């Protein structure tokens, strides 16, 4: 299913969940499901970060996100490469959703939230605590395990597991993932 960029519906509360999602994990999906209940419309926005070398292209990451959220009618998938606050204005969104796993996440996130608020005083960041089941889970860990053909079945949705297996069989012999 192709994700379409969406503008905020008038009167509805639009939130953006930004991230690398390289690839989306069960930890991300847990945050998406919980955040979708809190807002009229949740946009999951893939950061097109040219300084990182991702395993999956932005289009692949968007496609996987669209597949694993297809049962959530108020969730759409998009991407951005500009400042997050500019992207949010263009989508009439005023809330950023971020997940917190640890004190380390918190220290980084508070800096980002303060910066975004400084850039646009109408924007609030809302933090959702990780589901304790996924407190150790990151895209990087998933990539490490999958690269060595370990089992990631409980860490990512089945669509992502298939994509990881395909990716590492197609890149067999090449260097491992970064980022
Ligand atoms: P970024 O590069 O922006 O940190 P990520 O895809 O790593 O992108 O993470 C996006 C967001 O999801 C961040 O707020 C991160 O803290 C959160 N997140 C990542 N993994 C988990 C998890 N297992 N549980 C809860 N939140 C998570």
PDB file of C-alpha atoms and ligand atoms in Angstrom:
ATOM      1  CA  UNK A   1       0.000   0.000   0.000  1.00  0.00           C
ATOM      2  CA  UNK A   2       1.429   3.346  -1.016  1.00  0.00           C
ATOM      3  CA  UNK A   3       1.564   5.935   1.766  1.00  0.00           C
ATOM      4  CA  UNK A   4       0.214   9.335   0.803  1.00  0.00           C
ATOM      5  CA  UNK A   5       1.319  12.614   2.384  1.00  0.00           C
ATOM      6  CA  UNK A   6      -1.585  14.010   4.311  1.00  0.00           C
ATOM      7  CA  UNK A   7      -2.437  17.429   5.602  1.00  0.00           C
ATOM      8  CA  UNK A   8      -3.983  17.800   9.031  1.00  0.00           C
ATOM      9  CA  UNK A   9      -7.742  17.559   9.159  1.00  0.00           C
ATOM     10  CA  UNK A  10      -9.295  20.840  10.310  1.00  0.00           C
ATOM     11  CA  UNK A  11     -10.125  20.699  14.005  1.00  0.00           C
ATOM     12  CA  UNK A  12      -8.325  17.380  14.518  1.00  0.00           C
ATOM     13  CA  UNK A  13      -5.245  16.978  16.677  1.00  0.00           C
ATOM     14  CA  UNK A  14      -2.335  15.947  14.486  1.00  0.00           C
ATOM     15  CA  UNK A  15       0.836  14.459  15.966  1.00  0.00           C
ATOM     16  CA  UNK A  16       4.052  13.426  14.276  1.00  0.00           C
ATOM     17  CA  UNK A  17       6.210  10.480  15.382  1.00  0.00           C
ATOM     18  CA  UNK A  18       9.572  11.131  13.719  1.00  0.00           C
ATOM     19  CA  UNK A  19      12.500   8.748  13.568  1.00  0.00           C
ATOM     20  CA  UNK A  20      14.884   6.735  11.464  1.00  0.00           C
ATOM     21  CA  UNK A  21      12.830   3.508  11.605  1.00  0.00           C
ATOM     22  CA  UNK A  22      15.712   1.568   9.994  1.00  0.00           C
ATOM     23  CA  UNK A  23      13.775  -0.706  10.296  1.00  0.00           C
ATOM     24  CA  UNK A  24      10.579  -0.340  12.350  1.00  0.00           C
ATOM     25  CA  UNK A  25      10.662  -2.620  15.420  1.00  0.00           C
ATOM     26  CA  UNK A  26       8.027  -3.930  17.832  1.00  0.00           C
ATOM     27  CA  UNK A  27       9.130  -1.126  20.187  1.00  0.00           C
ATOM     28  CA  UNK A  28       8.277   1.522  17.583  1.00  0.00           C
ATOM     29  CA  UNK A  29       5.017  -0.208  16.725  1.00  0.00           C
ATOM     30  CA  UNK A  30       3.998  -0.282  20.370  1.00  0.00           C
ATOM     31  CA  UNK A  31       4.514   3.506  20.577  1.00  0.00           C
ATOM     32  CA  UNK A  32       2.608   4.003  17.281  1.00  0.00           C
ATOM     33  CA  UNK A  33      -0.392   2.001  18.517  1.00  0.00           C
ATOM     34  CA  UNK A  34      -0.525   3.807  21.829  1.00  0.00           C
ATOM     35  CA  UNK A  35      -0.024   7.267  20.296  1.00  0.00           C
ATOM     36  CA  UNK A  36      -2.685   6.617  17.634  1.00  0.00           C
ATOM     37  CA  UNK A  37      -5.236   6.323  20.446  1.00  0.00           C
ATOM     38  CA  UNK A  38      -4.313   9.756  21.782  1.00  0.00           C
ATOM     39  CA  UNK A  39      -4.604  11.804  18.575  1.00  0.00           C
ATOM     40  CA  UNK A  40      -7.014  12.232  15.669  1.00  0.00           C
ATOM     41  CA  UNK A  41      -4.216  11.673  13.208  1.00  0.00           C
ATOM     42  CA  UNK A  42      -0.700  10.327  13.715  1.00  0.00           C
ATOM     43  CA  UNK A  43       1.907  10.823  11.011  1.00  0.00           C
ATOM     44  CA  UNK A  44       4.881   8.488  11.268  1.00  0.00           C
ATOM     45  CA  UNK A  45       7.648  10.477   9.607  1.00  0.00           C
ATOM     46  CA  UNK A  46      10.845   8.858   8.363  1.00  0.00           C
ATOM     47  CA  UNK A  47      13.843  11.123   8.625  1.00  0.00           C
ATOM     48  CA  UNK A  48      15.777  11.210   5.375  1.00  0.00           C
ATOM     49  CA  UNK A  49      19.135  11.784   7.016  1.00  0.00           C
ATOM     50  CA  UNK A  50      21.885  12.076   4.472  1.00  0.00           C
ATOM     51  CA  UNK A  51      24.646  11.861   7.110  1.00  0.00           C
ATOM     52  CA  UNK A  52      23.707   8.296   8.144  1.00  0.00           C
ATOM     53  CA  UNK A  53      24.163   5.238   5.969  1.00  0.00           C
ATOM     54  CA  UNK A  54      20.907   3.327   6.460  1.00  0.00           C
ATOM     55  CA  UNK A  55      20.295  -0.359   5.758  1.00  0.00           C
ATOM     56  CA  UNK A  56      16.883   0.335   4.203  1.00  0.00           C
ATOM     57  CA  UNK A  57      16.152   3.202   1.809  1.00  0.00           C
ATOM     58  CA  UNK A  58      13.582   5.795   2.840  1.00  0.00           C
ATOM     59  CA  UNK A  59      11.092   4.222   0.399  1.00  0.00           C
ATOM     60  CA  UNK A  60      11.689   0.756   1.863  1.00  0.00           C
ATOM     61  CA  UNK A  61      11.287   2.071   5.420  1.00  0.00           C
ATOM     62  CA  UNK A  62       8.057   3.858   4.480  1.00  0.00           C
ATOM     63  CA  UNK A  63       6.718   0.767   2.761  1.00  0.00           C
ATOM     64  CA  UNK A  64       7.409  -1.412   5.825  1.00  0.00           C
ATOM     65  CA  UNK A  65       5.807   1.165   8.124  1.00  0.00           C
ATOM     66  CA  UNK A  66       2.748   1.373   5.856  1.00  0.00           C
ATOM     67  CA  UNK A  67       2.407  -2.425   5.896  1.00  0.00           C
ATOM     68  CA  UNK A  68       2.675  -2.800   9.673  1.00  0.00           C
ATOM     69  CA  UNK A  69       0.248   0.067  10.379  1.00  0.00           C
ATOM     70  CA  UNK A  70      -2.358  -0.759   7.751  1.00  0.00           C
ATOM     71  CA  UNK A  71      -4.901  -1.741  10.421  1.00  0.00           C
ATOM     72  CA  UNK A  72      -4.640   1.700  12.047  1.00  0.00           C
ATOM     73  CA  UNK A  73      -6.951   4.042  10.077  1.00  0.00           C
ATOM     74  CA  UNK A  74      -5.693   7.286  11.613  1.00  0.00           C
ATOM     75  CA  UNK A  75      -2.003   6.549  11.002  1.00  0.00           C
ATOM     76  CA  UNK A  76      -0.228   7.645   7.817  1.00  0.00           C
ATOM     77  CA  UNK A  77       3.411   7.396   6.796  1.00  0.00           C
ATOM     78  CA  UNK A  78       5.501  10.176   5.348  1.00  0.00           C
ATOM     79  CA  UNK A  79       9.128  11.329   5.201  1.00  0.00           C
ATOM     80  CA  UNK A  80      11.032  14.567   5.613  1.00  0.00           C
ATOM     81  CA  UNK A  81      14.561  15.875   5.129  1.00  0.00           C
ATOM     82  CA  UNK A  82      14.002  19.479   6.173  1.00  0.00           C
ATOM     83  CA  UNK A  83      13.773  20.700   9.780  1.00  0.00           C
ATOM     84  CA  UNK A  84      11.136  18.747  11.684  1.00  0.00           C
ATOM     85  CA  UNK A  85       9.310  21.940  12.712  1.00  0.00           C
ATOM     86  CA  UNK A  86       8.952  22.967   9.047  1.00  0.00           C
ATOM     87  CA  UNK A  87       7.573  19.568   8.141  1.00  0.00           C
ATOM     88  CA  UNK A  88       5.111  19.843  11.022  1.00  0.00           C
ATOM     89  CA  UNK A  89       3.863  23.259   9.923  1.00  0.00           C
ATOM     90  CA  UNK A  90       3.275  21.893   6.429  1.00  0.00           C
ATOM     91  CA  UNK A  91       1.144  19.112   7.919  1.00  0.00           C
ATOM     92  CA  UNK A  92      -0.634  21.340  10.462  1.00  0.00           C
ATOM     93  CA  UNK A  93       0.756  19.209  13.278  1.00  0.00           C
ATOM     94  CA  UNK A  94       1.711  20.633  16.657  1.00  0.00           C
ATOM     95  CA  UNK A  95       2.716  17.619  18.743  1.00  0.00           C
ATOM     96  CA  UNK A  96       5.873  15.516  18.425  1.00  0.00           C
ATOM     97  CA  UNK A  97       5.732  12.011  19.871  1.00  0.00           C
ATOM     98  CA  UNK A  98       8.971  10.366  20.989  1.00  0.00           C
ATOM     99  CA  UNK A  99       9.647   7.141  22.858  1.00  0.00           C
ATOM    100  CA  UNK A 100      11.871   6.912  25.917  1.00  0.00           C
ATOM    101  CA  UNK A 101      13.705   3.719  26.816  1.00  0.00           C
ATOM    102  CA  UNK A 102      16.365   4.927  29.206  1.00  0.00           C
ATOM    103  CA  UNK A 103      18.036   7.860  30.930  1.00  0.00           C
ATOM    104  CA  UNK A 104      20.344   8.076  27.926  1.00  0.00           C
ATOM    105  CA  UNK A 105      17.343   8.513  25.609  1.00  0.00           C
ATOM    106  CA  UNK A 106      15.951  11.129  27.974  1.00  0.00           C
ATOM    107  CA  UNK A 107      19.095  13.254  27.940  1.00  0.00           C
ATOM    108  CA  UNK A 108      19.155  13.380  24.153  1.00  0.00           C
ATOM    109  CA  UNK A 109      15.398  13.808  23.837  1.00  0.00           C
ATOM    110  CA  UNK A 110      15.172  16.733  26.240  1.00  0.00           C
ATOM    111  CA  UNK A 111      17.757  18.564  24.162  1.00  0.00           C
ATOM    112  CA  UNK A 112      15.803  17.895  20.951  1.00  0.00           C
ATOM    113  CA  UNK A 113      12.482  18.871  22.539  1.00  0.00           C
ATOM    114  CA  UNK A 114      13.910  22.123  23.865  1.00  0.00           C
ATOM    115  CA  UNK A 115      15.440  22.943  20.475  1.00  0.00           C
ATOM    116  CA  UNK A 116      12.203  22.275  18.618  1.00  0.00           C
ATOM    117  CA  UNK A 117      10.236  24.341  21.120  1.00  0.00           C
ATOM    118  CA  UNK A 118      12.751  27.137  20.717  1.00  0.00           C
ATOM    119  CA  UNK A 119      12.332  27.001  16.922  1.00  0.00           C
ATOM    120  CA  UNK A 120       8.537  26.993  17.164  1.00  0.00           C
ATOM    121  CA  UNK A 121       6.846  27.815  20.457  1.00  0.00           C
ATOM    122  CA  UNK A 122       3.561  26.185  19.356  1.00  0.00           C
ATOM    123  CA  UNK A 123       5.160  22.761  19.194  1.00  0.00           C
ATOM    124  CA  UNK A 124       5.062  20.405  22.151  1.00  0.00           C
ATOM    125  CA  UNK A 125       6.923  17.115  22.505  1.00  0.00           C
ATOM    126  CA  UNK A 126       5.149  14.293  24.269  1.00  0.00           C
ATOM    127  CA  UNK A 127       7.168  11.356  25.581  1.00  0.00           C
ATOM    128  CA  UNK A 128       5.813   7.867  25.845  1.00  0.00           C
ATOM    129  CA  UNK A 129       7.593   5.375  28.057  1.00  0.00           C
ATOM    130  CA  UNK A 130       8.701   2.197  26.372  1.00  0.00           C
ATOM    131  CA  UNK A 131       6.784  -0.969  26.949  1.00  0.00           C
ATOM    132  CA  UNK A 132       9.177  -2.722  29.405  1.00  0.00           C
ATOM    133  CA  UNK A 133       9.173  -5.735  27.049  1.00  0.00           C
ATOM    134  CA  UNK A 134      10.993  -3.575  24.502  1.00  0.00           C
ATOM    135  CA  UNK A 135      13.144  -1.370  26.703  1.00  0.00           C
ATOM    136  CA  UNK A 136      16.367  -2.866  25.313  1.00  0.00           C
ATOM    137  CA  UNK A 137      15.180  -2.964  21.711  1.00  0.00           C
ATOM    138  CA  UNK A 138      16.610  -0.775  18.959  1.00  0.00           C
ATOM    139  CA  UNK A 139      16.848  -0.935  15.172  1.00  0.00           C
ATOM    140  CA  UNK A 140      20.631  -1.288  15.535  1.00  0.00           C
ATOM    141  CA  UNK A 141      20.326  -4.376  17.744  1.00  0.00           C
ATOM    142  CA  UNK A 142      17.860  -5.925  15.305  1.00  0.00           C
ATOM    143  CA  UNK A 143      20.252  -5.307  12.392  1.00  0.00           C
ATOM    144  CA  UNK A 144      23.175  -6.833  14.303  1.00  0.00           C
ATOM    145  CA  UNK A 145      21.194  -9.974  15.084  1.00  0.00           C
ATOM    146  CA  UNK A 146      19.771 -10.298  11.569  1.00  0.00           C
ATOM    147  CA  UNK A 147      23.178  -9.758   9.974  1.00  0.00           C
ATOM    148  CA  UNK A 148      24.432 -12.882  11.743  1.00  0.00           C
ATOM    149  CA  UNK A 149      21.235 -14.766  10.863  1.00  0.00           C
ATOM    150  CA  UNK A 150      19.906 -14.709  14.442  1.00  0.00           C
ATOM    151  CA  UNK A 151      16.196 -14.946  15.138  1.00  0.00           C
ATOM    152  CA  UNK A 152      14.444 -11.558  15.262  1.00  0.00           C
ATOM    153  CA  UNK A 153      10.938 -12.995  15.288  1.00  0.00           C
ATOM    154  CA  UNK A 154       9.961 -11.479  18.659  1.00  0.00           C
ATOM    155  CA  UNK A 155      11.618  -8.136  17.938  1.00  0.00           C
ATOM    156  CA  UNK A 156      10.069  -7.019  14.650  1.00  0.00           C
ATOM    157  CA  UNK A 157       6.771  -7.572  12.799  1.00  0.00           C
ATOM    158  CA  UNK A 158       6.803 -10.511  10.320  1.00  0.00           C
ATOM    159  CA  UNK A 159       6.973  -8.169   7.282  1.00  0.00           C
ATOM    160  CA  UNK A 160      10.175  -6.651   8.679  1.00  0.00           C
ATOM    161  CA  UNK A 161      11.637 -10.046   9.505  1.00  0.00           C
ATOM    162  CA  UNK A 162      11.123 -11.087   5.866  1.00  0.00           C
ATOM    163  CA  UNK A 163      12.678  -7.853   4.614  1.00  0.00           C
ATOM    164  CA  UNK A 164      15.711  -8.324   6.859  1.00  0.00           C
ATOM    165  CA  UNK A 165      16.251 -11.886   5.684  1.00  0.00           C
ATOM    166  CA  UNK A 166      15.985 -10.740   2.058  1.00  0.00           C
ATOM    167  CA  UNK A 167      18.314  -7.796   2.657  1.00  0.00           C
ATOM    168  CA  UNK A 168      21.036  -9.888   4.274  1.00  0.00           C
ATOM    169  CA  UNK A 169      20.841 -12.641   1.724  1.00  0.00           C
ATOM    170  CA  UNK A 170      21.070 -10.089  -1.110  1.00  0.00           C
ATOM    171  CA  UNK A 171      24.033  -8.343   0.567  1.00  0.00           C
ATOM    172  CA  UNK A 172      25.797 -11.545   1.651  1.00  0.00           C
ATOM    173  CA  UNK A 173      29.500 -10.950   1.578  1.00  0.00           C
ATOM    174  CA  UNK A 174      29.100  -7.177   1.767  1.00  0.00           C
ATOM    175  CA  UNK A 175      29.936  -5.112   4.833  1.00  0.00           C
ATOM    176  CA  UNK A 176      27.500  -5.082   7.757  1.00  0.00           C
ATOM    177  CA  UNK A 177      24.933  -2.417   8.630  1.00  0.00           C
ATOM    178  CA  UNK A 178      25.834   0.953  10.048  1.00  0.00           C
ATOM    179  CA  UNK A 179      23.846   3.379  12.182  1.00  0.00           C
TER     180      UNK A 179
HETATM  181  P1  LIG B   1      16.076   8.300  15.887  1.00  0.00           P
HETATM  182  O1  LIG B   1      17.288   8.128  15.012  1.00  0.00           O
HETATM  183  O2  LIG B   1      15.294   9.547  15.597  1.00  0.00           O
HETATM  184  O3  LIG B   1      16.301   8.102  17.366  1.00  0.00           O
HETATM  185  P2  LIG B   1      14.765   5.725  15.946  1.00  0.00           P
HETATM  186  O4  LIG B   1      14.068   5.028  14.829  1.00  0.00           O
HETATM  187  O5  LIG B   1      15.940   5.064  16.553  1.00  0.00           O
HETATM  188  O6  LIG B   1      15.099   7.160  15.369  1.00  0.00           O
HETATM  189  O7  LIG B   1      13.731   6.035  17.114  1.00  0.00           O
HETATM  190  C1  LIG B   1      12.590   6.820  16.887  1.00  0.00           C
HETATM  191  C2  LIG B   1      11.894   7.058  18.213  1.00  0.00           C
HETATM  192  O8  LIG B   1      11.415   5.827  18.729  1.00  0.00           O
HETATM  193  C3  LIG B   1      12.782   7.655  19.314  1.00  0.00           C
HETATM  194  O9  LIG B   1      11.989   8.520  20.101  1.00  0.00           O
HETATM  195  C4  LIG B   1      13.204   6.442  20.114  1.00  0.00           C
HETATM  196  O10 LIG B   1      13.516   6.781  21.446  1.00  0.00           O
HETATM  197  C5  LIG B   1      11.925   5.625  20.035  1.00  0.00           C
HETATM  198  N1  LIG B   1      12.171   4.198  20.230  1.00  0.00           N
HETATM  199  C6  LIG B   1      13.042   3.412  19.561  1.00  0.00           C
HETATM  200  N2  LIG B   1      13.001   2.156  20.020  1.00  0.00           N
HETATM  201  C7  LIG B   1      12.078   2.146  21.027  1.00  0.00           C
HETATM  202  C8  LIG B   1      11.593   1.143  21.936  1.00  0.00           C
HETATM  203  N3  LIG B   1      12.074  -0.102  21.921  1.00  0.00           N
HETATM  204  N4  LIG B   1      10.664   1.501  22.848  1.00  0.00           N
HETATM  205  C9  LIG B   1      10.200   2.776  22.872  1.00  0.00           C
HETATM  206  N5  LIG B   1      10.609   3.768  22.054  1.00  0.00           N
HETATM  207  C10 LIG B   1      11.547   3.459  21.145  1.00  0.00           C
END
